Amino acid sequence: MNYEEAVSKYDPVLGIEVHVELGTETKMFDAAPNTFGGTANANVTPTSLGLPGSLPVVNEKGVESAIKIGLALGCEIAESCRFARKNYFYPDLAKNFQTSQSDEPIAYDGSVEVELEDGEIVTVPVERAHMEEDAGKNTHVGGSGRIQGAEYSLVDYNRAGVPLVEIVTRPIEGTGARAPEVAAAYVRTLRDIFRALGVSEARMEQGNVRADINVSLRKSPDAPLGTRTETKNVNSFRSIERAVRYEIVRQAELLDAGESILQETRHFHDETGETSPGREKSDSDDYRYFPEPDLVPVVPSREWVEQLRAEQPELPTAKRRRLIGEWGFSDLEMRDVINAGLLETIEATVAAGAKPQGARKWWTGEIARQAKQQDVEPETLVAPAQVAELEKLIADGKLNDKLARKVLDGVIAGEGDPQAVMEAKGLEIVKDDGALEAAVDAAIADNPDVVERIKGGHMQAIGALMGPIMKATRGQADPKQARELIMKKIG
């Protein structure tokens, strides 16, 4: 069954759980450093390892970040909430339970507006945002790198106890064939919100943001919800889209064959675009939640909450709507910028002195092309300030677009800033009237037929003289100045 047939027969319903690691200096319940990477099992304390007699203390900055996220999602902030113990076997949480929040989350009842590529707005309902801690990292050695077939496993507890906020949606209905796109756009929107709030670097490649994607199918929008599967820890937008597409088709094929869907966790495989079974999915009762006896309830004062609300930065959706007016971009141009993930980069380039359209042209054009060739992010090739400097050299008449591309190549190659590359390679537009005049005289003398056509009123024929002039000046003639000289000499 192909995807189009699957969504014509069944109505997909999504549920998405997004985990974001907070950028606090220390972990959620102890003073161990919260840093990425490093020597295995170096960033730990007795509390990180759950050793007897160690006691947790709540990270105030973690609570503040959770409130900021809740406010940005339009949630109510609880007047009082508490932590709970979520019990099941964690080889990478030495105390053998996760400190989380169950029926008393810090934020609840919100929604997020998600803009799709064509400008359609989808409102995603948010059930809750709650605080918890991350688990450590298992490394399975031998075989495929997964636990199945591995010779042995290693555990690094550096990540154990890192502050997390988990955002859980209510069922996302009515997306139809666009369900994969909606899922990816929602997670991208949250990623942008986390960055705008400054609560996390939100780097998916480092696991700062991870998504668990729930998918179920039903016969029609008014039918009861179907049995869901949960694809765990999907950490790229493309993978989210592919995982949702695959699950919709897989479940549709099973339902068409008269089989039932097993409520289970599944793993996504980037190399094939498929999911595979994990374990049967537990219900909340199976986790034996009970209040954490070593932590008092969290009671954020209303004054603190309102202070944080007043300090909220401009959120990405509002910012885009403002910038599209200030920059004079069309809706399509702005969507191209957003889809390329270049909004903040272009904003920084404009702040450095470039005009918006010029910044957009370079970042979405030549820089994006070279980044794709090298399979890197555009921002790793050149800095916003360098693009702004390149634009200034063009505005000052020192470079044209052709020469500017050569200068950009030098900047990307690490030869220096645009001014230095231009000077070192002698790429500045020829301003020497004598050299330019000699090139114009030679072109006129060598092309008498073209000159006669120009004298006859065919002004577009001037273009035939520009080629020899540019060749003579190594492409460094000012086209406007050369054109004026040609017209003056021909009369």
PDB file of N, CA and C in Angstrom, residues 144-214:
ATOM      1  N   SER A 144      25.465  -4.568  15.554  1.00  0.00           N
ATOM      2  CA  SER A 144      25.007  -3.400  14.796  1.00  0.00           C
ATOM      3  C   SER A 144      25.084  -2.110  15.598  1.00  0.00           C
ATOM      4  N   GLY A 145      25.513  -2.196  16.856  1.00  0.00           N
ATOM      5  CA  GLY A 145      25.513  -1.025  17.718  1.00  0.00           C
ATOM      6  C   GLY A 145      24.254  -0.918  18.547  1.00  0.00           C
ATOM      7  N   ARG A 146      23.282  -1.803  18.312  1.00  0.00           N
ATOM      8  CA  ARG A 146      22.074  -1.874  19.138  1.00  0.00           C
ATOM      9  C   ARG A 146      22.236  -3.010  20.145  1.00  0.00           C
ATOM     10  N   ILE A 147      21.342  -3.036  21.131  1.00  0.00           N
ATOM     11  CA  ILE A 147      21.492  -4.014  22.207  1.00  0.00           C
ATOM     12  C   ILE A 147      21.374  -5.443  21.675  1.00  0.00           C
ATOM     13  N   GLN A 148      20.517  -5.622  20.630  1.00  0.00           N
ATOM     14  CA  GLN A 148      20.390  -6.945  20.048  1.00  0.00           C
ATOM     15  C   GLN A 148      21.682  -7.304  19.324  1.00  0.00           C
ATOM     16  N   GLY A 149      22.314  -8.394  19.723  1.00  0.00           N
ATOM     17  CA  GLY A 149      23.527  -8.848  19.052  1.00  0.00           C
ATOM     18  C   GLY A 149      24.804  -8.228  19.571  1.00  0.00           C
ATOM     19  N   ALA A 150      24.711  -7.316  20.561  1.00  0.00           N
ATOM     20  CA  ALA A 150      25.927  -6.690  21.096  1.00  0.00           C
ATOM     21  C   ALA A 150      26.687  -7.682  21.976  1.00  0.00           C
ATOM     22  N   GLU A 151      27.985  -7.520  22.040  1.00  0.00           N
ATOM     23  CA  GLU A 151      28.801  -8.378  22.893  1.00  0.00           C
ATOM     24  C   GLU A 151      28.728  -7.925  24.348  1.00  0.00           C
ATOM     25  N   TYR A 152      28.709  -6.626  24.564  1.00  0.00           N
ATOM     26  CA  TYR A 152      28.574  -6.085  25.908  1.00  0.00           C
ATOM     27  C   TYR A 152      28.148  -4.627  25.791  1.00  0.00           C
ATOM     28  N   SER A 153      27.741  -4.027  26.926  1.00  0.00           N
ATOM     29  CA  SER A 153      27.282  -2.638  26.939  1.00  0.00           C
ATOM     30  C   SER A 153      28.070  -1.841  27.968  1.00  0.00           C
ATOM     31  N   LEU A 154      28.278  -0.560  27.639  1.00  0.00           N
ATOM     32  CA  LEU A 154      28.940   0.370  28.548  1.00  0.00           C
ATOM     33  C   LEU A 154      27.936   1.447  28.953  1.00  0.00           C
ATOM     34  N   VAL A 155      28.049   1.942  30.172  1.00  0.00           N
ATOM     35  CA  VAL A 155      27.136   2.979  30.658  1.00  0.00           C
ATOM     36  C   VAL A 155      27.937   4.205  31.078  1.00  0.00           C
ATOM     37  N   ASP A 156      27.539   5.365  30.527  1.00  0.00           N
ATOM     38  CA  ASP A 156      28.134   6.654  30.882  1.00  0.00           C
ATOM     39  C   ASP A 156      27.070   7.453  31.625  1.00  0.00           C
ATOM     40  N   TYR A 157      27.328   7.770  32.901  1.00  0.00           N
ATOM     41  CA  TYR A 157      26.337   8.464  33.728  1.00  0.00           C
ATOM     42  C   TYR A 157      26.451   9.982  33.656  1.00  0.00           C
ATOM     43  N   ASN A 158      27.276  10.516  32.763  1.00  0.00           N
ATOM     44  CA  ASN A 158      27.413  11.975  32.680  1.00  0.00           C
ATOM     45  C   ASN A 158      26.076  12.663  32.436  1.00  0.00           C
ATOM     46  N   ARG A 159      25.219  12.058  31.607  1.00  0.00           N
ATOM     47  CA  ARG A 159      23.935  12.684  31.271  1.00  0.00           C
ATOM     48  C   ARG A 159      22.869  12.413  32.331  1.00  0.00           C
ATOM     49  N   ALA A 160      23.099  11.443  33.205  1.00  0.00           N
ATOM     50  CA  ALA A 160      22.102  11.101  34.221  1.00  0.00           C
ATOM     51  C   ALA A 160      21.871  12.287  35.152  1.00  0.00           C
ATOM     52  N   GLY A 161      20.634  12.737  35.228  1.00  0.00           N
ATOM     53  CA  GLY A 161      20.297  13.869  36.090  1.00  0.00           C
ATOM     54  C   GLY A 161      20.266  15.200  35.383  1.00  0.00           C
ATOM     55  N   VAL A 162      20.609  15.237  34.082  1.00  0.00           N
ATOM     56  CA  VAL A 162      20.532  16.493  33.330  1.00  0.00           C
ATOM     57  C   VAL A 162      19.080  16.965  33.295  1.00  0.00           C
ATOM     58  N   PRO A 163      18.816  18.265  33.530  1.00  0.00           N
ATOM     59  CA  PRO A 163      17.431  18.743  33.575  1.00  0.00           C
ATOM     60  C   PRO A 163      16.718  18.596  32.232  1.00  0.00           C
ATOM     61  N   LEU A 164      15.509  18.087  32.286  1.00  0.00           N
ATOM     62  CA  LEU A 164      14.660  17.953  31.109  1.00  0.00           C
ATOM     63  C   LEU A 164      13.321  18.621  31.373  1.00  0.00           C
ATOM     64  N   VAL A 165      12.731  19.148  30.301  1.00  0.00           N
ATOM     65  CA  VAL A 165      11.299  19.461  30.309  1.00  0.00           C
ATOM     66  C   VAL A 165      10.678  18.636  29.197  1.00  0.00           C
ATOM     67  N   GLU A 166       9.611  17.950  29.516  1.00  0.00           N
ATOM     68  CA  GLU A 166       8.885  17.153  28.522  1.00  0.00           C
ATOM     69  C   GLU A 166       7.561  17.840  28.205  1.00  0.00           C
ATOM     70  N   ILE A 167       7.320  18.092  26.925  1.00  0.00           N
ATOM     71  CA  ILE A 167       6.075  18.713  26.471  1.00  0.00           C
ATOM     72  C   ILE A 167       5.232  17.642  25.798  1.00  0.00           C
ATOM     73  N   VAL A 168       4.015  17.458  26.296  1.00  0.00           N
ATOM     74  CA  VAL A 168       3.135  16.397  25.807  1.00  0.00           C
ATOM     75  C   VAL A 168       1.907  17.024  25.160  1.00  0.00           C
ATOM     76  N   THR A 169       1.624  16.663  23.933  1.00  0.00           N
ATOM     77  CA  THR A 169       0.428  17.189  23.266  1.00  0.00           C
ATOM     78  C   THR A 169      -0.802  16.361  23.627  1.00  0.00           C
ATOM     79  N   ARG A 170      -1.950  16.945  23.397  1.00  0.00           N
ATOM     80  CA  ARG A 170      -3.175  16.163  23.323  1.00  0.00           C
ATOM     81  C   ARG A 170      -3.223  15.541  21.922  1.00  0.00           C
ATOM     82  N   PRO A 171      -4.172  14.660  21.632  1.00  0.00           N
ATOM     83  CA  PRO A 171      -4.249  14.107  20.273  1.00  0.00           C
ATOM     84  C   PRO A 171      -4.338  15.219  19.221  1.00  0.00           C
ATOM     85  N   ILE A 172      -3.491  15.131  18.210  1.00  0.00           N
ATOM     86  CA  ILE A 172      -3.475  16.110  17.120  1.00  0.00           C
ATOM     87  C   ILE A 172      -4.291  15.522  15.986  1.00  0.00           C
ATOM     88  N   GLU A 173      -5.482  16.069  15.775  1.00  0.00           N
ATOM     89  CA  GLU A 173      -6.421  15.498  14.817  1.00  0.00           C
ATOM     90  C   GLU A 173      -6.582  16.413  13.604  1.00  0.00           C
ATOM     91  N   GLY A 174      -7.120  15.843  12.533  1.00  0.00           N
ATOM     92  CA  GLY A 174      -7.498  16.638  11.368  1.00  0.00           C
ATOM     93  C   GLY A 174      -6.359  17.015  10.447  1.00  0.00           C
ATOM     94  N   THR A 175      -5.200  16.388  10.581  1.00  0.00           N
ATOM     95  CA  THR A 175      -4.069  16.747   9.727  1.00  0.00           C
ATOM     96  C   THR A 175      -4.060  15.978   8.410  1.00  0.00           C
ATOM     97  N   GLY A 176      -4.758  14.848   8.364  1.00  0.00           N
ATOM     98  CA  GLY A 176      -4.868  14.089   7.118  1.00  0.00           C
ATOM     99  C   GLY A 176      -3.527  13.722   6.529  1.00  0.00           C
ATOM    100  N   ALA A 177      -3.401  13.934   5.213  1.00  0.00           N
ATOM    101  CA  ALA A 177      -2.178  13.559   4.500  1.00  0.00           C
ATOM    102  C   ALA A 177      -0.982  14.392   4.933  1.00  0.00           C
ATOM    103  N   ARG A 178      -1.221  15.525   5.612  1.00  0.00           N
ATOM    104  CA  ARG A 178      -0.121  16.404   6.019  1.00  0.00           C
ATOM    105  C   ARG A 178       0.430  16.062   7.407  1.00  0.00           C
ATOM    106  N   ALA A 179      -0.008  14.937   7.974  1.00  0.00           N
ATOM    107  CA  ALA A 179       0.424  14.557   9.319  1.00  0.00           C
ATOM    108  C   ALA A 179       1.947  14.539   9.464  1.00  0.00           C
ATOM    109  N   PRO A 180       2.710  13.953   8.536  1.00  0.00           N
ATOM    110  CA  PRO A 180       4.179  13.968   8.698  1.00  0.00           C
ATOM    111  C   PRO A 180       4.747  15.380   8.718  1.00  0.00           C
ATOM    112  N   GLU A 181       4.230  16.241   7.844  1.00  0.00           N
ATOM    113  CA  GLU A 181       4.707  17.618   7.770  1.00  0.00           C
ATOM    114  C   GLU A 181       4.371  18.379   9.051  1.00  0.00           C
ATOM    115  N   VAL A 182       3.164  18.151   9.581  1.00  0.00           N
ATOM    116  CA  VAL A 182       2.745  18.825  10.812  1.00  0.00           C
ATOM    117  C   VAL A 182       3.644  18.402  11.977  1.00  0.00           C
ATOM    118  N   ALA A 183       3.934  17.112  12.064  1.00  0.00           N
ATOM    119  CA  ALA A 183       4.776  16.615  13.157  1.00  0.00           C
ATOM    120  C   ALA A 183       6.145  17.283  13.137  1.00  0.00           C
ATOM    121  N   ALA A 184       6.779  17.326  11.962  1.00  0.00           N
ATOM    122  CA  ALA A 184       8.111  17.935  11.860  1.00  0.00           C
ATOM    123  C   ALA A 184       8.053  19.438  12.133  1.00  0.00           C
ATOM    124  N   ALA A 185       7.023  20.117  11.606  1.00  0.00           N
ATOM    125  CA  ALA A 185       6.901  21.563  11.792  1.00  0.00           C
ATOM    126  C   ALA A 185       6.667  21.906  13.266  1.00  0.00           C
ATOM    127  N   TYR A 186       5.910  21.067  13.963  1.00  0.00           N
ATOM    128  CA  TYR A 186       5.661  21.301  15.390  1.00  0.00           C
ATOM    129  C   TYR A 186       6.960  21.223  16.186  1.00  0.00           C
ATOM    130  N   VAL A 187       7.745  20.183  15.945  1.00  0.00           N
ATOM    131  CA  VAL A 187       9.003  20.036  16.681  1.00  0.00           C
ATOM    132  C   VAL A 187       9.966  21.165  16.317  1.00  0.00           C
ATOM    133  N   ARG A 188       9.968  21.573  15.044  1.00  0.00           N
ATOM    134  CA  ARG A 188      10.818  22.694  14.633  1.00  0.00           C
ATOM    135  C   ARG A 188      10.388  23.982  15.350  1.00  0.00           C
ATOM    136  N   THR A 189       9.076  24.181  15.491  1.00  0.00           N
ATOM    137  CA  THR A 189       8.565  25.366  16.186  1.00  0.00           C
ATOM    138  C   THR A 189       9.012  25.373  17.640  1.00  0.00           C
ATOM    139  N   LEU A 190       8.925  24.206  18.289  1.00  0.00           N
ATOM    140  CA  LEU A 190       9.382  24.128  19.685  1.00  0.00           C
ATOM    141  C   LEU A 190      10.880  24.396  19.781  1.00  0.00           C
ATOM    142  N   ARG A 191      11.648  23.830  18.853  1.00  0.00           N
ATOM    143  CA  ARG A 191      13.096  24.061  18.857  1.00  0.00           C
ATOM    144  C   ARG A 191      13.396  25.556  18.787  1.00  0.00           C
ATOM    145  N   ASP A 192      12.669  26.263  17.906  1.00  0.00           N
ATOM    146  CA  ASP A 192      12.878  27.706  17.767  1.00  0.00           C
ATOM    147  C   ASP A 192      12.480  28.456  19.042  1.00  0.00           C
ATOM    148  N   ILE A 193      11.430  27.999  19.699  1.00  0.00           N
ATOM    149  CA  ILE A 193      10.990  28.630  20.950  1.00  0.00           C
ATOM    150  C   ILE A 193      12.046  28.441  22.037  1.00  0.00           C
ATOM    151  N   PHE A 194      12.583  27.233  22.160  1.00  0.00           N
ATOM    152  CA  PHE A 194      13.615  26.974  23.173  1.00  0.00           C
ATOM    153  C   PHE A 194      14.808  27.903  22.972  1.00  0.00           C
ATOM    154  N   ARG A 195      15.206  28.081  21.722  1.00  0.00           N
ATOM    155  CA  ARG A 195      16.359  28.948  21.435  1.00  0.00           C
ATOM    156  C   ARG A 195      16.036  30.407  21.732  1.00  0.00           C
ATOM    157  N   ALA A 196      14.819  30.823  21.365  1.00  0.00           N
ATOM    158  CA  ALA A 196      14.428  32.213  21.617  1.00  0.00           C
ATOM    159  C   ALA A 196      14.395  32.517  23.110  1.00  0.00           C
ATOM    160  N   LEU A 197      13.966  31.544  23.902  1.00  0.00           N
ATOM    161  CA  LEU A 197      13.901  31.728  25.358  1.00  0.00           C
ATOM    162  C   LEU A 197      15.278  31.657  26.005  1.00  0.00           C
ATOM    163  N   GLY A 198      16.258  31.066  25.306  1.00  0.00           N
ATOM    164  CA  GLY A 198      17.589  30.910  25.872  1.00  0.00           C
ATOM    165  C   GLY A 198      17.673  29.829  26.926  1.00  0.00           C
ATOM    166  N   VAL A 199      16.736  28.868  26.908  1.00  0.00           N
ATOM    167  CA  VAL A 199      16.736  27.816  27.932  1.00  0.00           C
ATOM    168  C   VAL A 199      17.536  26.596  27.503  1.00  0.00           C
ATOM    169  N   SER A 200      17.894  26.508  26.229  1.00  0.00           N
ATOM    170  CA  SER A 200      18.631  25.357  25.724  1.00  0.00           C
ATOM    171  C   SER A 200      19.286  25.715  24.406  1.00  0.00           C
ATOM    172  N   GLU A 201      20.418  25.075  24.110  1.00  0.00           N
ATOM    173  CA  GLU A 201      21.001  25.229  22.779  1.00  0.00           C
ATOM    174  C   GLU A 201      20.135  24.557  21.735  1.00  0.00           C
ATOM    175  N   ALA A 202      19.323  23.586  22.175  1.00  0.00           N
ATOM    176  CA  ALA A 202      18.343  22.903  21.310  1.00  0.00           C
ATOM    177  C   ALA A 202      18.997  22.325  20.058  1.00  0.00           C
ATOM    178  N   ARG A 203      20.149  21.700  20.229  1.00  0.00           N
ATOM    179  CA  ARG A 203      20.856  21.083  19.105  1.00  0.00           C
ATOM    180  C   ARG A 203      20.438  19.619  19.017  1.00  0.00           C
ATOM    181  N   MET A 204      19.665  19.314  17.998  1.00  0.00           N
ATOM    182  CA  MET A 204      19.113  17.969  17.879  1.00  0.00           C
ATOM    183  C   MET A 204      20.206  16.940  17.655  1.00  0.00           C
ATOM    184  N   GLU A 205      21.290  17.343  16.965  1.00  0.00           N
ATOM    185  CA  GLU A 205      22.357  16.385  16.698  1.00  0.00           C
ATOM    186  C   GLU A 205      23.095  15.976  17.973  1.00  0.00           C
ATOM    187  N   GLN A 206      22.982  16.782  19.040  1.00  0.00           N
ATOM    188  CA  GLN A 206      23.579  16.432  20.321  1.00  0.00           C
ATOM    189  C   GLN A 206      22.553  15.838  21.285  1.00  0.00           C
ATOM    190  N   GLY A 207      21.328  15.645  20.817  1.00  0.00           N
ATOM    191  CA  GLY A 207      20.302  15.058  21.671  1.00  0.00           C
ATOM    192  C   GLY A 207      19.658  16.052  22.607  1.00  0.00           C
ATOM    193  N   ASN A 208      19.929  17.377  22.419  1.00  0.00           N
ATOM    194  CA  ASN A 208      19.284  18.379  23.279  1.00  0.00           C
ATOM    195  C   ASN A 208      17.767  18.349  23.132  1.00  0.00           C
ATOM    196  N   VAL A 209      17.301  18.042  21.922  1.00  0.00           N
ATOM    197  CA  VAL A 209      15.864  17.939  21.662  1.00  0.00           C
ATOM    198  C   VAL A 209      15.592  16.581  21.033  1.00  0.00           C
ATOM    199  N   ARG A 210      14.669  15.836  21.635  1.00  0.00           N
ATOM    200  CA  ARG A 210      14.309  14.520  21.108  1.00  0.00           C
ATOM    201  C   ARG A 210      12.793  14.406  21.113  1.00  0.00           C
ATOM    202  N   ALA A 211      12.253  13.678  20.158  1.00  0.00           N
ATOM    203  CA  ALA A 211      10.798  13.562  20.050  1.00  0.00           C
ATOM    204  C   ALA A 211      10.382  12.100  20.041  1.00  0.00           C
ATOM    205  N   ASP A 212       9.345  11.799  20.811  1.00  0.00           N
ATOM    206  CA  ASP A 212       8.670  10.503  20.743  1.00  0.00           C
ATOM    207  C   ASP A 212       7.378  10.729  19.967  1.00  0.00           C
ATOM    208  N   ILE A 213       7.204   9.997  18.879  1.00  0.00           N
ATOM    209  CA  ILE A 213       6.099  10.245  17.963  1.00  0.00           C
ATOM    210  C   ILE A 213       5.061   9.126  18.076  1.00  0.00           C
ATOM    211  N   ASN A 214       3.872   9.484  18.563  1.00  0.00           N
ATOM    212  CA  ASN A 214       2.758   8.536  18.652  1.00  0.00           C
ATOM    213  C   ASN A 214       1.879   8.652  17.412  1.00  0.00           C
TER     214      ASN A 214
END
